[in-house]
Amino acid sequence: MNEFVLSCCSTADLSAGHFERRDIHYICFHYTLDGKAYADDLGKSIPFGRFYQAMADGAETQTSQVNAEEYIAYFTEFLEQGKDILHVTLSSGISGSCNSANIAREELQEKYPDRKIYIVDSLGASSGYGLLMDKLADLRDAGQSIDAVRDWALENRLRAQHWFFSTDLTFYIKGGRVSKVSGWFGTVLNICPLLNVDYQGKLIPRSKLRGKNAVIKEIVARMEQYAENGTEYSGKCFISNSACEADARAVADLVEAKFPKLDGKVLINSIGTTIGSHTGPGTVALFFWGEERKD
């Protein structure tokens, strides 16, 4: 039995099976689809394909983070079992969930003074956040203490590289990430923006490529540029996608060809309903260990 609970949010965008196999606990964000509320429960309530088709058909979505009261109830279950907790949150650069978790920690620490409750801001999102969680599970399983695992997360979280592209600007325009004028020209000219998550955990546009083939090549070129040891990279690689698995597979095939020393095959996941509510269908994200993200 593990001496501490390793925990995160559903927005780490790993599959339910992956969470279970790695003994990583998670708490669900929330979203609404055409006014009806659901838990972001890894596609259990609404399968991802159905969710993204609804968005493509014009359904309205809204998201809400986990609040302090929910965190208190979630953490209390573990604390009453006499377990310490290391909880890693979705990036504070895109969500206030980290603040809610810290409010809960402060309240619970008074009630359970003998327990350790650590909150770490992942400064990441989607399966890049999941890549960090997977590594922390490795460290825990190797027998490292909760303090050692927490310290490793703080020291290395910015080495989790996050790169995204989208072939559909509709929801980037709708969410204000791309202006209507730029979005119109981008759509007409078949422009696919390439973005990454920066050192503050914020999603930042980096370049614009014309056509899907060009952006697929460029995102893998960024991996060649930033991955630990370049094409000799021997770590894991995760990809997440929003209803465009063929595009994700094209990226994975290129990565596997260019990085022969990968730790296993590229793992392809779905972008969950919280992050997917903002990207819409057509987004592919690539995650790997590499250079520390800096300004």
mmCIF file of C-alpha atoms in Angstrom:
data_model
loop_
_atom_site.group_PDB
_atom_site.id
_atom_site.type_symbol
_atom_site.label_atom_id
_atom_site.label_comp_id
_atom_site.label_asym_id
_atom_site.label_seq_id
_atom_site.Cartn_x
_atom_site.Cartn_y
_atom_site.Cartn_z
ATOM 1 C CA MET A 1 0.000 0.000 0.000
ATOM 2 C CA ASN A 2 1.305 3.447 -0.909
ATOM 3 C CA GLU A 3 2.086 5.730 2.003
ATOM 4 C CA PHE A 4 0.545 8.722 0.277
ATOM 5 C CA VAL A 5 -2.153 9.530 -2.249
ATOM 6 C CA LEU A 6 -1.030 10.867 -5.626
ATOM 7 C CA SER A 7 -3.816 12.960 -7.058
ATOM 8 C CA CYS A 8 -4.677 15.371 -9.862
ATOM 9 C CA CYS A 9 -7.634 16.757 -11.816
ATOM 10 C CA SER A 10 -9.504 15.140 -14.696
ATOM 11 C CA THR A 11 -7.908 17.790 -16.943
ATOM 12 C CA ALA A 12 -4.686 15.727 -17.021
ATOM 13 C CA ASP A 13 -6.464 13.996 -19.928
ATOM 14 C CA LEU A 14 -5.360 10.435 -19.308
ATOM 15 C CA SER A 15 -7.758 7.545 -19.762
ATOM 16 C CA ALA A 16 -9.661 6.047 -16.832
ATOM 17 C CA GLY A 17 -7.656 2.864 -17.325
ATOM 18 C CA HIS A 18 -4.364 4.747 -17.208
ATOM 19 C CA PHE A 19 -5.319 6.471 -13.944
ATOM 20 C CA GLU A 20 -6.339 3.142 -12.453
ATOM 21 C CA ARG A 21 -3.221 1.259 -13.570
ATOM 22 C CA ARG A 22 -0.924 3.945 -12.191
ATOM 23 C CA ASP A 23 -2.959 4.371 -8.973
ATOM 24 C CA ILE A 24 -3.458 8.080 -9.599
ATOM 25 C CA HIS A 25 -6.612 9.557 -8.075
ATOM 26 C CA TYR A 26 -8.445 12.420 -9.769
ATOM 27 C CA ILE A 27 -11.224 14.921 -9.140
ATOM 28 C CA CYS A 28 -13.524 16.033 -11.951
ATOM 29 C CA PHE A 29 -13.986 19.512 -13.367
ATOM 30 C CA HIS A 30 -17.472 20.379 -14.683
ATOM 31 C CA TYR A 31 -19.007 21.543 -17.948
ATOM 32 C CA THR A 32 -22.395 22.269 -19.457
ATOM 33 C CA LEU A 33 -23.544 21.238 -22.901
ATOM 34 C CA ASP A 34 -26.497 23.291 -24.121
ATOM 35 C CA GLY A 35 -27.252 24.202 -20.509
ATOM 36 C CA LYS A 36 -27.151 20.675 -19.066
ATOM 37 C CA ALA A 37 -24.479 20.062 -16.430
ATOM 38 C CA TYR A 38 -22.011 17.167 -16.545
ATOM 39 C CA ALA A 39 -18.860 16.070 -14.763
ATOM 40 C CA ASP A 40 -15.695 16.055 -16.849
ATOM 41 C CA ASP A 41 -15.445 12.335 -16.135
ATOM 42 C CA LEU A 42 -13.126 11.127 -18.910
ATOM 43 C CA GLY A 43 -15.914 10.584 -21.403
ATOM 44 C CA LYS A 44 -18.088 8.378 -19.203
ATOM 45 C CA SER A 45 -21.184 10.629 -19.185
ATOM 46 C CA ILE A 46 -20.848 11.630 -22.827
ATOM 47 C CA PRO A 47 -18.397 9.838 -25.136
ATOM 48 C CA PHE A 48 -15.813 12.200 -26.612
ATOM 49 C CA GLY A 49 -16.952 11.627 -30.179
ATOM 50 C CA ARG A 50 -20.507 12.612 -29.293
ATOM 51 C CA PHE A 51 -19.315 15.642 -27.329
ATOM 52 C CA TYR A 52 -17.212 17.046 -30.173
ATOM 53 C CA GLN A 53 -19.909 16.322 -32.749
ATOM 54 C CA ALA A 54 -22.352 18.308 -30.601
ATOM 55 C CA MET A 55 -19.897 21.224 -30.570
ATOM 56 C CA ALA A 56 -19.460 21.000 -34.334
ATOM 57 C CA ASP A 57 -23.260 21.064 -34.661
ATOM 58 C CA GLY A 58 -23.428 24.317 -32.692
ATOM 59 C CA ALA A 59 -23.976 23.210 -29.073
ATOM 60 C CA GLU A 60 -22.982 25.760 -26.421
ATOM 61 C CA THR A 61 -20.448 24.719 -23.794
ATOM 62 C CA GLN A 62 -19.279 26.274 -20.549
ATOM 63 C CA THR A 63 -16.797 24.992 -17.978
ATOM 64 C CA SER A 64 -16.294 25.386 -14.248
ATOM 65 C CA GLN A 65 -13.360 24.459 -12.055
ATOM 66 C CA VAL A 66 -13.344 22.421 -8.861
ATOM 67 C CA ASN A 67 -14.223 24.717 -5.950
ATOM 68 C CA ALA A 68 -12.768 24.701 -2.434
ATOM 69 C CA GLU A 69 -15.749 22.880 -0.924
ATOM 70 C CA GLU A 70 -15.419 20.051 -3.431
ATOM 71 C CA TYR A 71 -11.710 19.785 -2.700
ATOM 72 C CA ILE A 72 -12.411 19.638 1.033
ATOM 73 C CA ALA A 73 -14.830 16.737 0.573
ATOM 74 C CA TYR A 74 -12.453 14.954 -1.816
ATOM 75 C CA PHE A 75 -9.333 15.353 0.372
ATOM 76 C CA THR A 76 -11.176 14.484 3.594
ATOM 77 C CA GLU A 77 -11.847 10.938 2.425
ATOM 78 C CA PHE A 78 -8.098 10.271 2.167
ATOM 79 C CA LEU A 79 -7.194 12.123 5.354
ATOM 80 C CA GLU A 80 -9.688 10.086 7.365
ATOM 81 C CA GLN A 81 -7.888 6.976 6.112
ATOM 82 C CA GLY A 82 -4.700 8.370 7.662
ATOM 83 C CA LYS A 83 -3.069 9.111 4.291
ATOM 84 C CA ASP A 84 -0.952 12.055 3.214
ATOM 85 C CA ILE A 85 -1.844 13.772 -0.078
ATOM 86 C CA LEU A 86 0.163 15.130 -2.998
ATOM 87 C CA HIS A 87 -2.297 16.856 -5.316
ATOM 88 C CA VAL A 88 -1.136 18.406 -8.583
ATOM 89 C CA THR A 89 -3.469 20.938 -10.205
ATOM 90 C CA LEU A 90 -4.196 22.172 -13.705
ATOM 91 C CA SER A 91 -2.001 25.168 -14.560
ATOM 92 C CA SER A 92 -2.759 28.366 -12.639
ATOM 93 C CA GLY A 93 -2.108 30.110 -15.964
ATOM 94 C CA ILE A 94 -5.445 28.868 -17.302
ATOM 95 C CA SER A 95 -7.505 28.007 -14.205
ATOM 96 C CA GLY A 96 -8.108 29.080 -10.616
ATOM 97 C CA SER A 97 -8.273 25.456 -9.472
ATOM 98 C CA CYS A 98 -4.879 25.685 -7.781
ATOM 99 C CA ASN A 99 -6.126 28.512 -5.581
ATOM 100 C CA SER A 100 -9.228 26.508 -4.623
ATOM 101 C CA ALA A 101 -7.068 23.517 -3.695
ATOM 102 C CA ASN A 102 -4.851 25.698 -1.509
ATOM 103 C CA ILE A 103 -7.879 27.160 0.294
ATOM 104 C CA ALA A 104 -9.040 23.610 1.018
ATOM 105 C CA ARG A 105 -5.563 22.620 2.203
ATOM 106 C CA GLU A 106 -5.377 25.519 4.667
ATOM 107 C CA GLU A 107 -8.723 24.605 6.190
ATOM 108 C CA LEU A 108 -7.985 20.890 6.397
ATOM 109 C CA GLN A 109 -4.476 21.316 7.751
ATOM 110 C CA GLU A 110 -5.954 22.751 10.961
ATOM 111 C CA LYS A 111 -8.235 19.732 11.343
ATOM 112 C CA TYR A 112 -5.572 17.170 10.415
ATOM 113 C CA PRO A 113 -2.302 18.692 11.697
ATOM 114 C CA ASP A 114 -0.444 15.375 11.572
ATOM 115 C CA ARG A 115 -1.095 14.825 7.878
ATOM 116 C CA LYS A 116 0.856 16.224 4.944
ATOM 117 C CA ILE A 117 -1.250 17.955 2.296
ATOM 118 C CA TYR A 118 0.845 19.224 -0.596
ATOM 119 C CA ILE A 119 -0.555 21.210 -3.523
ATOM 120 C CA VAL A 120 1.602 21.614 -6.637
ATOM 121 C CA ASP A 121 0.740 23.799 -9.637
ATOM 122 C CA SER A 122 1.553 21.677 -12.694
ATOM 123 C CA LEU A 123 1.959 24.741 -14.941
ATOM 124 C CA GLY A 124 0.685 22.320 -17.555
ATOM 125 C CA ALA A 125 -2.481 21.058 -19.193
ATOM 126 C CA SER A 126 -4.044 18.083 -20.923
ATOM 127 C CA SER A 127 -1.776 15.082 -21.416
ATOM 128 C CA GLY A 128 1.324 17.202 -20.724
ATOM 129 C CA TYR A 129 -0.013 17.505 -17.204
ATOM 130 C CA GLY A 130 -0.700 13.778 -17.542
ATOM 131 C CA LEU A 131 2.921 13.146 -18.568
ATOM 132 C CA LEU A 132 4.025 14.808 -15.320
ATOM 133 C CA MET A 133 1.598 12.682 -13.290
ATOM 134 C CA ASP A 134 2.833 9.504 -14.972
ATOM 135 C CA LYS A 135 6.417 10.352 -14.006
ATOM 136 C CA LEU A 136 5.441 11.128 -10.415
ATOM 137 C CA ALA A 137 3.789 7.711 -10.247
ATOM 138 C CA ASP A 138 7.102 6.185 -11.383
ATOM 139 C CA LEU A 139 8.939 7.966 -8.567
ATOM 140 C CA ARG A 140 6.349 6.916 -5.983
ATOM 141 C CA ASP A 141 6.485 3.325 -7.169
ATOM 142 C CA ALA A 142 10.282 3.414 -6.881
ATOM 143 C CA GLY A 143 9.830 4.097 -3.167
ATOM 144 C CA GLN A 144 10.440 7.833 -3.050
ATOM 145 C CA SER A 145 8.791 9.768 -0.218
ATOM 146 C CA ILE A 146 5.983 12.272 -0.674
ATOM 147 C CA ASP A 147 8.476 15.085 0.009
ATOM 148 C CA ALA A 148 10.919 13.802 -2.608
ATOM 149 C CA VAL A 149 8.167 13.386 -5.213
ATOM 150 C CA ARG A 150 6.795 16.868 -4.450
ATOM 151 C CA ASP A 151 10.274 18.392 -4.768
ATOM 152 C CA TRP A 152 10.903 16.606 -8.080
ATOM 153 C CA ALA A 153 7.612 17.937 -9.445
ATOM 154 C CA LEU A 154 8.487 21.509 -8.493
ATOM 155 C CA GLU A 155 11.981 21.236 -9.952
ATOM 156 C CA ASN A 156 11.004 19.543 -13.218
ATOM 157 C CA ARG A 157 7.443 20.569 -14.130
ATOM 158 C CA LEU A 158 8.662 23.141 -16.666
ATOM 159 C CA ARG A 159 10.576 20.443 -18.541
ATOM 160 C CA ALA A 160 7.265 18.980 -19.720
ATOM 161 C CA GLN A 161 7.040 20.494 -23.191
ATOM 162 C CA HIS A 162 3.537 21.269 -24.534
ATOM 163 C CA TRP A 163 2.929 21.998 -28.245
ATOM 164 C CA PHE A 164 -0.505 22.337 -29.873
ATOM 165 C CA PHE A 165 -1.931 22.986 -33.316
ATOM 166 C CA SER A 166 -5.474 23.373 -34.597
ATOM 167 C CA THR A 167 -6.957 22.792 -38.021
ATOM 168 C CA ASP A 168 -10.255 24.421 -37.011
ATOM 169 C CA LEU A 169 -10.198 28.016 -35.707
ATOM 170 C CA THR A 170 -13.941 28.204 -34.978
ATOM 171 C CA PHE A 171 -13.695 27.834 -31.205
ATOM 172 C CA TYR A 172 -10.468 29.830 -30.890
ATOM 173 C CA ILE A 173 -12.355 32.719 -32.504
ATOM 174 C CA LYS A 174 -15.405 32.114 -30.331
ATOM 175 C CA GLY A 175 -13.290 32.112 -27.162
ATOM 176 C CA GLY A 176 -11.423 35.265 -28.155
ATOM 177 C CA ARG A 177 -8.035 33.584 -28.574
ATOM 178 C CA VAL A 178 -8.077 34.515 -32.257
ATOM 179 C CA SER A 179 -9.741 37.706 -33.552
ATOM 180 C CA LYS A 180 -12.653 37.361 -35.962
ATOM 181 C CA VAL A 181 -10.715 39.070 -38.749
ATOM 182 C CA SER A 182 -7.614 36.933 -38.244
ATOM 183 C CA GLY A 183 -9.797 33.873 -37.940
ATOM 184 C CA TRP A 184 -11.588 34.637 -41.193
ATOM 185 C CA PHE A 185 -8.333 35.106 -43.117
ATOM 186 C CA GLY A 186 -6.859 32.076 -41.377
ATOM 187 C CA THR A 187 -9.776 29.905 -42.434
ATOM 188 C CA VAL A 188 -9.706 31.179 -46.032
ATOM 189 C CA LEU A 189 -5.925 30.692 -46.298
ATOM 190 C CA ASN A 190 -5.980 27.327 -44.483
ATOM 191 C CA ILE A 191 -3.777 28.667 -41.669
ATOM 192 C CA CYS A 192 -3.066 26.321 -38.735
ATOM 193 C CA PRO A 193 -1.689 28.092 -35.656
ATOM 194 C CA LEU A 194 1.052 26.432 -33.609
ATOM 195 C CA LEU A 195 0.951 27.201 -29.881
ATOM 196 C CA ASN A 196 2.736 26.113 -26.736
ATOM 197 C CA VAL A 197 2.377 26.421 -22.976
ATOM 198 C CA ASP A 198 4.957 28.872 -21.598
ATOM 199 C CA TYR A 199 6.820 29.047 -18.272
ATOM 200 C CA GLN A 200 3.781 30.651 -16.597
ATOM 201 C CA GLY A 201 1.518 27.838 -17.734
ATOM 202 C CA LYS A 202 -0.258 30.009 -20.298
ATOM 203 C CA LEU A 203 -1.155 29.033 -23.855
ATOM 204 C CA ILE A 204 0.849 31.229 -26.261
ATOM 205 C CA PRO A 205 0.671 31.417 -30.108
ATOM 206 C CA ARG A 206 4.113 30.780 -31.628
ATOM 207 C CA SER A 207 3.714 30.546 -35.402
ATOM 208 C CA LYS A 208 1.230 30.156 -38.235
ATOM 209 C CA LEU A 209 1.566 27.411 -40.836
ATOM 210 C CA ARG A 210 -0.345 27.089 -44.058
ATOM 211 C CA GLY A 211 -1.905 23.657 -44.344
ATOM 212 C CA LYS A 212 -2.137 20.573 -42.170
ATOM 213 C CA ASN A 213 0.942 18.838 -43.565
ATOM 214 C CA ALA A 214 3.114 21.850 -42.823
ATOM 215 C CA VAL A 215 1.980 22.179 -39.207
ATOM 216 C CA ILE A 216 2.390 18.440 -38.584
ATOM 217 C CA LYS A 217 6.000 18.639 -39.783
ATOM 218 C CA GLU A 218 6.613 21.787 -37.741
ATOM 219 C CA ILE A 219 5.284 20.410 -34.464
ATOM 220 C CA VAL A 220 7.629 17.423 -34.782
ATOM 221 C CA ALA A 221 10.470 19.804 -35.695
ATOM 222 C CA ARG A 222 9.817 21.591 -32.388
ATOM 223 C CA MET A 223 10.206 18.266 -30.627
ATOM 224 C CA GLU A 224 13.546 17.766 -32.394
ATOM 225 C CA GLN A 225 14.558 21.244 -31.219
ATOM 226 C CA TYR A 226 13.433 21.026 -27.579
ATOM 227 C CA ALA A 227 13.411 17.331 -26.609
ATOM 228 C CA GLU A 228 15.977 16.071 -24.138
ATOM 229 C CA ASN A 229 18.934 14.822 -26.260
ATOM 230 C CA GLY A 230 17.219 15.755 -29.516
ATOM 231 C CA THR A 231 16.467 12.797 -31.774
ATOM 232 C CA GLU A 232 18.197 10.585 -29.180
ATOM 233 C CA TYR A 233 15.283 11.307 -26.826
ATOM 234 C CA SER A 234 14.514 8.192 -24.788
ATOM 235 C CA GLY A 235 11.579 9.342 -22.655
ATOM 236 C CA LYS A 236 7.842 8.952 -23.095
ATOM 237 C CA CYS A 237 5.763 10.915 -25.585
ATOM 238 C CA PHE A 238 2.052 11.604 -25.183
ATOM 239 C CA ILE A 239 -0.380 13.099 -27.700
ATOM 240 C CA SER A 240 -3.920 14.278 -27.076
ATOM 241 C CA ASN A 241 -6.490 15.208 -29.697
ATOM 242 C CA SER A 242 -10.023 16.516 -30.041
ATOM 243 C CA ALA A 243 -11.876 14.285 -32.506
ATOM 244 C CA CYS A 244 -9.034 14.237 -35.053
ATOM 245 C CA GLU A 245 -7.306 10.948 -34.350
ATOM 246 C CA ALA A 246 -6.026 10.609 -37.931
ATOM 247 C CA ASP A 247 -4.055 13.843 -37.487
ATOM 248 C CA ALA A 248 -2.808 12.663 -34.084
ATOM 249 C CA ARG A 249 -1.751 9.355 -35.633
ATOM 250 C CA ALA A 250 0.122 11.199 -38.396
ATOM 251 C CA VAL A 251 2.088 13.126 -35.754
ATOM 252 C CA ALA A 252 2.721 9.941 -33.749
ATOM 253 C CA ASP A 253 4.000 8.074 -36.820
ATOM 254 C CA LEU A 254 6.416 10.884 -37.614
ATOM 255 C CA VAL A 255 7.626 11.053 -34.008
ATOM 256 C CA GLU A 256 8.180 7.308 -33.850
ATOM 257 C CA ALA A 257 10.168 7.461 -37.091
ATOM 258 C CA LYS A 258 12.365 10.371 -35.989
ATOM 259 C CA PHE A 259 12.912 9.284 -32.371
ATOM 260 C CA PRO A 260 13.848 5.583 -32.465
ATOM 261 C CA LYS A 261 14.837 5.457 -28.786
ATOM 262 C CA LEU A 262 11.413 6.481 -27.425
ATOM 263 C CA ASP A 263 10.258 4.772 -24.241
ATOM 264 C CA GLY A 264 7.533 2.710 -25.891
ATOM 265 C CA LYS A 265 5.067 3.821 -28.544
ATOM 266 C CA VAL A 266 3.519 7.286 -28.530
ATOM 267 C CA LEU A 267 0.429 7.242 -26.315
ATOM 268 C CA ILE A 268 -2.594 8.938 -27.919
ATOM 269 C CA ASN A 269 -5.332 10.262 -25.616
ATOM 270 C CA SER A 270 -8.453 12.362 -26.084
ATOM 271 C CA ILE A 271 -8.555 16.000 -25.055
ATOM 272 C CA GLY A 272 -11.154 15.999 -22.302
ATOM 273 C CA THR A 273 -14.384 17.943 -22.197
ATOM 274 C CA THR A 274 -13.047 20.813 -20.062
ATOM 275 C CA ILE A 275 -10.140 21.770 -22.295
ATOM 276 C CA GLY A 276 -12.042 20.585 -25.360
ATOM 277 C CA SER A 277 -14.848 23.044 -24.590
ATOM 278 C CA HIS A 278 -12.350 25.794 -25.421
ATOM 279 C CA THR A 279 -10.459 24.175 -28.321
ATOM 280 C CA GLY A 280 -13.361 22.482 -30.050
ATOM 281 C CA PRO A 281 -12.638 19.652 -32.502
ATOM 282 C CA GLY A 282 -9.499 19.708 -34.637
ATOM 283 C CA THR A 283 -6.726 20.234 -32.058
ATOM 284 C CA VAL A 284 -3.665 18.003 -31.665
ATOM 285 C CA ALA A 285 -1.246 18.400 -28.758
ATOM 286 C CA LEU A 286 2.249 16.894 -28.425
ATOM 287 C CA PHE A 287 4.014 16.378 -25.076
ATOM 288 C CA PHE A 288 7.529 15.232 -24.196
ATOM 289 C CA TRP A 289 10.379 15.904 -21.739
ATOM 290 C CA GLY A 290 12.907 18.496 -22.787
ATOM 291 C CA GLU A 291 14.361 21.917 -22.177
ATOM 292 C CA GLU A 292 12.915 23.948 -19.333
ATOM 293 C CA ARG A 293 10.256 26.343 -20.582
ATOM 294 C CA LYS A 294 11.523 29.914 -20.235
ATOM 295 C CA ASP A 295 10.357 33.394 -21.223
#
